[in-house]
mmCIF file of C-alpha atoms and ligand atoms in Angstrom:
data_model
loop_
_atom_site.group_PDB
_atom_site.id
_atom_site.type_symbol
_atom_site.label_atom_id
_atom_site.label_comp_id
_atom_site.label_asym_id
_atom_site.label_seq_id
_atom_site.Cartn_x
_atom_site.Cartn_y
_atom_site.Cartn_z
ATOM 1 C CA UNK A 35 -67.227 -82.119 67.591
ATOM 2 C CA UNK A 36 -70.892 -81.721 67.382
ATOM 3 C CA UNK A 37 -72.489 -81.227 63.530
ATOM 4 C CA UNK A 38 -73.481 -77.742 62.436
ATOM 5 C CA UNK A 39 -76.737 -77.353 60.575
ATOM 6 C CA UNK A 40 -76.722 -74.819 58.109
ATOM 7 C CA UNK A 41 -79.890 -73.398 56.096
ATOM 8 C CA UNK A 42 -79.108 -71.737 52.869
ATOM 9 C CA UNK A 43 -81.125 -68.485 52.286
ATOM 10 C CA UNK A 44 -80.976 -69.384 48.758
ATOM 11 C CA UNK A 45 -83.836 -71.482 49.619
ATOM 12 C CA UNK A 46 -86.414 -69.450 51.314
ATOM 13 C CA UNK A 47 -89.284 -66.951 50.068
ATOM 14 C CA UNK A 48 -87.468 -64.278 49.292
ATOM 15 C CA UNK A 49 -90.812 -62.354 49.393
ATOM 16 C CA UNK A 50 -90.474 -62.991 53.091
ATOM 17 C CA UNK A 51 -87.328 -63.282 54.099
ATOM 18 C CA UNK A 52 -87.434 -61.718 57.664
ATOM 19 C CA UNK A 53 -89.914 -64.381 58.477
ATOM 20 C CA UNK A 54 -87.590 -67.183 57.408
ATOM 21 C CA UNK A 55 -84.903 -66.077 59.451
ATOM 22 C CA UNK A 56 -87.595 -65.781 62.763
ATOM 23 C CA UNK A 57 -88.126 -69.521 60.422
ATOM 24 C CA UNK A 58 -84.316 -70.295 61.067
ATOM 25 C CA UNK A 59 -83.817 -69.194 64.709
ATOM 26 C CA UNK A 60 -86.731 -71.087 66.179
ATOM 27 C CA UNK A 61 -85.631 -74.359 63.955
ATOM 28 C CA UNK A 62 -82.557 -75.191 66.534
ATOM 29 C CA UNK A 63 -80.086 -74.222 63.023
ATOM 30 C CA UNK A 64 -76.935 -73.311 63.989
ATOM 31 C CA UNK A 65 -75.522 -71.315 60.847
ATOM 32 C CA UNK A 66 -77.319 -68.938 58.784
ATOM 33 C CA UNK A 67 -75.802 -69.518 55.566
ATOM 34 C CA UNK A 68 -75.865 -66.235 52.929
ATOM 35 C CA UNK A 69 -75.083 -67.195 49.108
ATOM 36 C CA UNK A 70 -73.660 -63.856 48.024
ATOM 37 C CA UNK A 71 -73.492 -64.050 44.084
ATOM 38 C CA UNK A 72 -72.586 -61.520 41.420
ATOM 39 C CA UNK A 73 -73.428 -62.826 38.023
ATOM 40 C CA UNK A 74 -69.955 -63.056 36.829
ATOM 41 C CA UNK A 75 -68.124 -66.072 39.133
ATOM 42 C CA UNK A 76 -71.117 -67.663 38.913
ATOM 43 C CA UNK A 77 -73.989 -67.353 36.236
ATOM 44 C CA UNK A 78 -76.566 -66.155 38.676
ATOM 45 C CA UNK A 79 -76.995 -63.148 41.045
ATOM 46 C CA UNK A 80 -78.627 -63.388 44.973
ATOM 47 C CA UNK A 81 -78.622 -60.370 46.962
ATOM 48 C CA UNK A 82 -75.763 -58.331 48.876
ATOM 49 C CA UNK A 83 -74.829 -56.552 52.248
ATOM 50 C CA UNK A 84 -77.624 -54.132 52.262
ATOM 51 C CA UNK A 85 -79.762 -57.258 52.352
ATOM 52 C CA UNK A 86 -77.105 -59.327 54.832
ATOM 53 C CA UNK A 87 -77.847 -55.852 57.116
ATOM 54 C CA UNK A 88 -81.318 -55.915 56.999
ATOM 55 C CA UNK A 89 -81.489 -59.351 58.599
ATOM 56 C CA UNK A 90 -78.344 -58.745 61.444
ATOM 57 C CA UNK A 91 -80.638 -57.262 63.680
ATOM 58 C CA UNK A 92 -82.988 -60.304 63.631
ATOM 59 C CA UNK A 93 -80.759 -63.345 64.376
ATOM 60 C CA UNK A 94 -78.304 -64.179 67.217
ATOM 61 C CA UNK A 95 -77.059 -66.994 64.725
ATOM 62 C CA UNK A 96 -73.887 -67.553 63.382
ATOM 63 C CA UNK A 97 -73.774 -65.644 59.441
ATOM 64 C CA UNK A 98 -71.442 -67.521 57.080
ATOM 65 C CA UNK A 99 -71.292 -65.748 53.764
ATOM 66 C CA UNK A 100 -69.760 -67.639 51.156
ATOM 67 C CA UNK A 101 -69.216 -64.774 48.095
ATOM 68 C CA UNK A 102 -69.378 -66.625 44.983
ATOM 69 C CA UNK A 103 -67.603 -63.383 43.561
ATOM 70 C CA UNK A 104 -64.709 -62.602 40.707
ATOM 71 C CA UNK A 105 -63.891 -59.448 43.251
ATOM 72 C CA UNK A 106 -64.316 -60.534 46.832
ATOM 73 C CA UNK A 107 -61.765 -57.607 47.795
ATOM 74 C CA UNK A 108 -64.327 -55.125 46.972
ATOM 75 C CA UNK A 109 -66.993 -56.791 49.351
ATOM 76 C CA UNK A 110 -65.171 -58.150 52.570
ATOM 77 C CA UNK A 111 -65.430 -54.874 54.554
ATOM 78 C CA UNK A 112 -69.076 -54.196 53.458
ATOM 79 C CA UNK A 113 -69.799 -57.984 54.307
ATOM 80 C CA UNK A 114 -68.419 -57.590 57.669
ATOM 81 C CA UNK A 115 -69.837 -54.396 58.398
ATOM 82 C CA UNK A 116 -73.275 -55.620 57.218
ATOM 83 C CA UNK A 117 -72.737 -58.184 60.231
ATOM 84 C CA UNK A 118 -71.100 -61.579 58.588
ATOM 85 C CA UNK A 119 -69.293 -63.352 61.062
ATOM 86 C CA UNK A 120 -67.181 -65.976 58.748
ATOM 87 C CA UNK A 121 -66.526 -65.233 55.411
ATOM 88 C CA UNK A 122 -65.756 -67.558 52.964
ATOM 89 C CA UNK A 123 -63.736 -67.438 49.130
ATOM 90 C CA UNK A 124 -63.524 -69.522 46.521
ATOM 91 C CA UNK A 125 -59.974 -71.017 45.685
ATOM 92 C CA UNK A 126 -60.500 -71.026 42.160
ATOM 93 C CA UNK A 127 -58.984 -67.326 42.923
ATOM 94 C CA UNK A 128 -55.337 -68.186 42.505
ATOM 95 C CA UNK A 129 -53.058 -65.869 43.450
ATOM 96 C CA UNK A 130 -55.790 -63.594 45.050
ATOM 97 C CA UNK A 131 -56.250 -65.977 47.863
ATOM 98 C CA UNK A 132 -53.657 -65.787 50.892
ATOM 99 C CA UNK A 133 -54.325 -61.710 50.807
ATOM 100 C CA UNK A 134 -57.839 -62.701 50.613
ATOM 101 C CA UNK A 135 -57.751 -64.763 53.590
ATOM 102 C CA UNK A 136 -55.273 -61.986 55.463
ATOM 103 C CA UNK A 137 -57.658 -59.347 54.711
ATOM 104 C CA UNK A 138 -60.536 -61.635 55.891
ATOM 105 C CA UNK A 139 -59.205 -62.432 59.081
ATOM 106 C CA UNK A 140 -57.856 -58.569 59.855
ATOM 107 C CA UNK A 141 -61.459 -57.714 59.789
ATOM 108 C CA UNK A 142 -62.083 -59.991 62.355
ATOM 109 C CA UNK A 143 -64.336 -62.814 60.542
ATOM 110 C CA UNK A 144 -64.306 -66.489 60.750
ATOM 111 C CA UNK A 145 -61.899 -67.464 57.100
ATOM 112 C CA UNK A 146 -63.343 -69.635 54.953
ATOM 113 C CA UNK A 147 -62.003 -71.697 51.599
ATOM 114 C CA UNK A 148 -64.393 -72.856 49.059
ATOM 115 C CA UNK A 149 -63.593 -75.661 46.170
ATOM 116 C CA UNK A 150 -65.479 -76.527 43.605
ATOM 117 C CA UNK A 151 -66.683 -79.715 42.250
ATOM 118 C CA UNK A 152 -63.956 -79.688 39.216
ATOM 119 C CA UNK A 153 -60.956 -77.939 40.851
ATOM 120 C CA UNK A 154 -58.314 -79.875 42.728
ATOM 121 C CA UNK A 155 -58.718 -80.349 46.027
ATOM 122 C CA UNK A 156 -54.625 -80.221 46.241
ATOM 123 C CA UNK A 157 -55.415 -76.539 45.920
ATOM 124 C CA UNK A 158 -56.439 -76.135 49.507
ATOM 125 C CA UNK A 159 -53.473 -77.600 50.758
ATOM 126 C CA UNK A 160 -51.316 -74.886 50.799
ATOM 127 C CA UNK A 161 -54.067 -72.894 53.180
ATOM 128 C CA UNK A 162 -54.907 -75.245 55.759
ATOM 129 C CA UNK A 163 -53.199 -73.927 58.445
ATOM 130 C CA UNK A 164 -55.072 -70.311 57.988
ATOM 131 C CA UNK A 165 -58.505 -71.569 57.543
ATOM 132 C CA UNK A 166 -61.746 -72.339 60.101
ATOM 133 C CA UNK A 167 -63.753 -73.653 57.589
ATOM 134 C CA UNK A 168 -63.122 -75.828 54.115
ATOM 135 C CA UNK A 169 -66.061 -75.733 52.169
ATOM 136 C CA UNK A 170 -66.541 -78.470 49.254
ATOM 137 C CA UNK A 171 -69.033 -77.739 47.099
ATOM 138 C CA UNK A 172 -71.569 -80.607 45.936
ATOM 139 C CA UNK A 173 -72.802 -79.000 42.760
ATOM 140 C CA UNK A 174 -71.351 -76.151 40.505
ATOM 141 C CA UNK A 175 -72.150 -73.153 42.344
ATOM 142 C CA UNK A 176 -74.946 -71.038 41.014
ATOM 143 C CA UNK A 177 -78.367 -72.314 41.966
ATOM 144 C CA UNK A 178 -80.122 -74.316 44.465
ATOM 145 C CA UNK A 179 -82.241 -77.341 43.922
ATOM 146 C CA UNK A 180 -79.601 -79.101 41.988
ATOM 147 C CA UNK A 181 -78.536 -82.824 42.661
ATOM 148 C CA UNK A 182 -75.496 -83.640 44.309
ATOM 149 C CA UNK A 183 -71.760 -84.605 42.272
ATOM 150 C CA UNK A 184 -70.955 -87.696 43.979
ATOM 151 C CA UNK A 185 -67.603 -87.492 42.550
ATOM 152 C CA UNK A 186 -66.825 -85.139 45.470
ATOM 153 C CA UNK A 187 -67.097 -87.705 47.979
ATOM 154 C CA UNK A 188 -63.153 -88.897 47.427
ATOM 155 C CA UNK A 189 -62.320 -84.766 48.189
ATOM 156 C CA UNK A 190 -64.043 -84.912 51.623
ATOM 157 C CA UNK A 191 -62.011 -88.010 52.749
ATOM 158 C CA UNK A 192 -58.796 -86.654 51.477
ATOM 159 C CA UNK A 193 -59.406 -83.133 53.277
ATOM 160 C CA UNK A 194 -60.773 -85.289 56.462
ATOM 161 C CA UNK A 195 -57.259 -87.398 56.259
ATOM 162 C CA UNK A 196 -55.613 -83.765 55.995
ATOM 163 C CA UNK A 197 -56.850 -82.433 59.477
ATOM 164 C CA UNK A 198 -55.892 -85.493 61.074
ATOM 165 C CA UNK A 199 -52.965 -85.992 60.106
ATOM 166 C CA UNK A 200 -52.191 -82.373 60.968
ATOM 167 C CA UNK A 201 -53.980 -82.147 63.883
ATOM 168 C CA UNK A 202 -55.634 -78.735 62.523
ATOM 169 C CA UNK A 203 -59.362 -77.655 63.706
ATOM 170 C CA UNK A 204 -61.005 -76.073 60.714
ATOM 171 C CA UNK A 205 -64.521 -77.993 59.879
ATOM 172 C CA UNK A 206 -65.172 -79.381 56.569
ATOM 173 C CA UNK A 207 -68.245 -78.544 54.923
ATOM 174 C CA UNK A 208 -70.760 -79.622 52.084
ATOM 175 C CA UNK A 209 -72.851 -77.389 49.597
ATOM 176 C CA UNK A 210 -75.427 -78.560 47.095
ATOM 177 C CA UNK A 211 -77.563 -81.091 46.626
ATOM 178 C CA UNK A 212 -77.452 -81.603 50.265
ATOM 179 C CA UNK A 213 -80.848 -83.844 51.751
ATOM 180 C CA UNK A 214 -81.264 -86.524 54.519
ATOM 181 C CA UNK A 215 -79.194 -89.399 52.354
ATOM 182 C CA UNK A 216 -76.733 -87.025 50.804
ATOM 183 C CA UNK A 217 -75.599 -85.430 54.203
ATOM 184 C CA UNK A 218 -74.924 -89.153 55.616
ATOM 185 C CA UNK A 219 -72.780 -90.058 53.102
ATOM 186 C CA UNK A 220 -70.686 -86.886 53.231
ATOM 187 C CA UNK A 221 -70.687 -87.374 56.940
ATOM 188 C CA UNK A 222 -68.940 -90.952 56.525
ATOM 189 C CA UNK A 223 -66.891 -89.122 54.359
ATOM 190 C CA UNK A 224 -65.751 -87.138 57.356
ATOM 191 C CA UNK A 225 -68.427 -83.516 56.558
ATOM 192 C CA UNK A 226 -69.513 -82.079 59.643
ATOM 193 C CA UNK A 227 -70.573 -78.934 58.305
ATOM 194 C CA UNK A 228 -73.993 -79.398 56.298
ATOM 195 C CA UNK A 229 -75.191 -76.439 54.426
ATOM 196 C CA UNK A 230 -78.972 -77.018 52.783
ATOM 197 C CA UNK A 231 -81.553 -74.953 50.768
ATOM 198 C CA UNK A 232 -84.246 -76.706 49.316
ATOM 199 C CA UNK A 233 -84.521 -79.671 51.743
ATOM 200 C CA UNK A 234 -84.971 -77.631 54.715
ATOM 201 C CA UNK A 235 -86.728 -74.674 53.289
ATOM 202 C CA UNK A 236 -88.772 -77.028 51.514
ATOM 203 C CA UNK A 237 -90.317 -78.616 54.629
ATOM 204 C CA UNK A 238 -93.239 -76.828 56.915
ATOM 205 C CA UNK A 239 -91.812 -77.609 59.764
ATOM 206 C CA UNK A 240 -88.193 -76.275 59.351
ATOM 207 C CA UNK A 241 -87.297 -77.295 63.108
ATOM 208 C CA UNK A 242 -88.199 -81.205 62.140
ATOM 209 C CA UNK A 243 -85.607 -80.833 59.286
ATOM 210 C CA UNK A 244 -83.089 -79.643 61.367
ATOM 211 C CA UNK A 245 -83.369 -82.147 64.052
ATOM 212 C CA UNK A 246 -84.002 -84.874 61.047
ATOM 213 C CA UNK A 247 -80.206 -83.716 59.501
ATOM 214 C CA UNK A 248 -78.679 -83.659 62.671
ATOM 215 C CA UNK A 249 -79.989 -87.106 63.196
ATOM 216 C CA UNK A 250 -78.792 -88.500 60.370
ATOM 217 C CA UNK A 251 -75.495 -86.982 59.858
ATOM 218 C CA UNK A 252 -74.388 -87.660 63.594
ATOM 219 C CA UNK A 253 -75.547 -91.539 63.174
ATOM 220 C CA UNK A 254 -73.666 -91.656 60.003
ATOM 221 C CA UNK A 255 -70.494 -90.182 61.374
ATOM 222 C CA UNK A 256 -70.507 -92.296 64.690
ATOM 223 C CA UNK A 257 -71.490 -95.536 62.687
ATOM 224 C CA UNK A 258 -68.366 -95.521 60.560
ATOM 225 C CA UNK A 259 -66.307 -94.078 63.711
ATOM 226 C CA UNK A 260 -67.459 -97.675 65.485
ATOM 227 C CA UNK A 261 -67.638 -100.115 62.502
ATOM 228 C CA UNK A 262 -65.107 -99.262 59.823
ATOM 229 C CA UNK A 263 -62.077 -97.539 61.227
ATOM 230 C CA UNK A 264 -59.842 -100.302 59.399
ATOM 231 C CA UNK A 265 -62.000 -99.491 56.233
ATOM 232 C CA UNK A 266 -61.357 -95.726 56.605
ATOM 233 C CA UNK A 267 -57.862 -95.866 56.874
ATOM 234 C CA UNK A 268 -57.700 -98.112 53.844
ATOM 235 C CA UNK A 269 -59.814 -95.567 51.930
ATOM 236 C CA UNK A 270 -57.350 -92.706 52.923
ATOM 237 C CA UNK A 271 -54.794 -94.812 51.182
ATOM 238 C CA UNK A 272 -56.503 -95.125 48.050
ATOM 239 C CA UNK A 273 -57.108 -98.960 48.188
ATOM 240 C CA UNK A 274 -61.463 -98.473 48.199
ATOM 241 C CA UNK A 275 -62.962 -95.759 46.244
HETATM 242 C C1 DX5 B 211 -75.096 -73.235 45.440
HETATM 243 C C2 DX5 B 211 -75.109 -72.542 46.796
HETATM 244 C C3 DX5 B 211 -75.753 -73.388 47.838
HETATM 245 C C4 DX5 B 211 -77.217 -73.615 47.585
HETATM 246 C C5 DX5 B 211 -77.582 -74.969 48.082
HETATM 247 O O1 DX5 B 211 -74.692 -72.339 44.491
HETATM 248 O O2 DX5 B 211 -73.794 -72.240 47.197
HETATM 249 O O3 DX5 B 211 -75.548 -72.895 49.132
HETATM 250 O O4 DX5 B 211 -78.044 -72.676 48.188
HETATM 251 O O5 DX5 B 211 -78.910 -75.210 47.759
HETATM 252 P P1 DX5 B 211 -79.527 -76.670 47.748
HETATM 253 O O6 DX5 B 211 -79.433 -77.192 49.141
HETATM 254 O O7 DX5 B 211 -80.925 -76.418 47.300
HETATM 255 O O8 DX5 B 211 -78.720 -77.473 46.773
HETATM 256 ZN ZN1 ZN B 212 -73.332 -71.716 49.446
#
């Protein structure tokens, strides 16, 4: 399973967004990832559909909106009309969840499951089986730029040790904080999915960045693959932090 490279709109000039899409499509990205926020889930408020619509028409790329929202229900259709293809809620949601994901997946998006940094990642468990994509966040949700909660690391592992063990295909993913050392380590940690604002939007030369996070996260991954299978299983049992 190859790595997916995902730039976070939350990091570009928003005074020029089209551009940094044309930005994301020439940079050999394979996501385009939308942080949809609504200034009650999270203290802090992006943009919505109209703006999600706006920038369909000029990308073939994969859009994976991740609504950090207290009311997703209201803004699944109007995601998916505006031209998401995988939409992803937070399980901090409770009960809200498995009609969430239902209602996600009748539309005919991609599901995604988001955790954040303090929540239990036993809470996922339950939804495994009805999931493409288990996002961890790195940071508390809210705002880019922040540095990573390394504390999360242990969560990756234990959701990587999950989809073995069940043989299930969604990909695990990592938000926040996420730059050219970060990204290895959560890719040892078994992250293939590597979402990233500042780092890559940060850079001139997007394209480099891309290639650079690739790099690293796919040397990362096959190095412990090759040299510490014995230490990875011992890890999954709780016997190295
Ligand atoms: C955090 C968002 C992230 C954010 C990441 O609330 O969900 O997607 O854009 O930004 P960086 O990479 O700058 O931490
Ligand atoms: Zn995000």
């Amino acid at each position: 399973m190859g790595m997916i490279i995902a730039p976070s709109v939350l990091g570009a000039n928003f005074g020029r967004l089209a551009r940094e899409v044309e930005r994301v499509n020439a940079s050999g990205a394979d996501w385009v990832h939308l942080d949809i926020m609504d200034g009650h889930f999270v203290p802090n408020i992006s943009f919505g559909p109209a703006v999600v619509q706006t920038l369909r028409p000029l990308s073939k790329l994969f859009f994976d909106a991740h609504l950090m929202c207290s009311k997703p229900e209201i803004l699944l259709e109007p995601f998916a009309r505006a031209g998401a293809n995988q939409i992803d809620i937070h399980v901090e949601l409770g009960e809200a969840v498995t009609p969430l994901l239902w209602k996600i997946k009748s539309l005919g998006q991609k599901v995604g499951l988001v955790v954040n940094p303090p929540t239990s990642i036993s809470l996922v468990q339950p939804y495994l089986e009805q999931i493409d994509f288990l996002l961890i966040m790195t940071v508390n949700p809210g705002f880019g730029g922040q540095s990573p909660i390394y504390e999360t690391l242990p969560k990756i592992q234990q959701a990587h040790a999950w989809r073995r063990e069940k043989s299930l295909g969604f990909k695990i993913g990592v938000d926040g904080g996420i730059d050219f050392k970060t990204s290895a380590e959560c890719a040892c940690a078994g992250a293939d999915t590597f979402i990233s604002g500042s780092t890559l939007f940060g850079r001139p030369n997007l394209g480099a960045a891309v290639r650079k996070l690739r790099k690293v996260t796919e040397a990362a991954a096959a190095a412990t693959r090759k040299a510490a299978p014995l230490r990875a299983e011992r890890a999954l049992e709780g016997q190295v932090p």
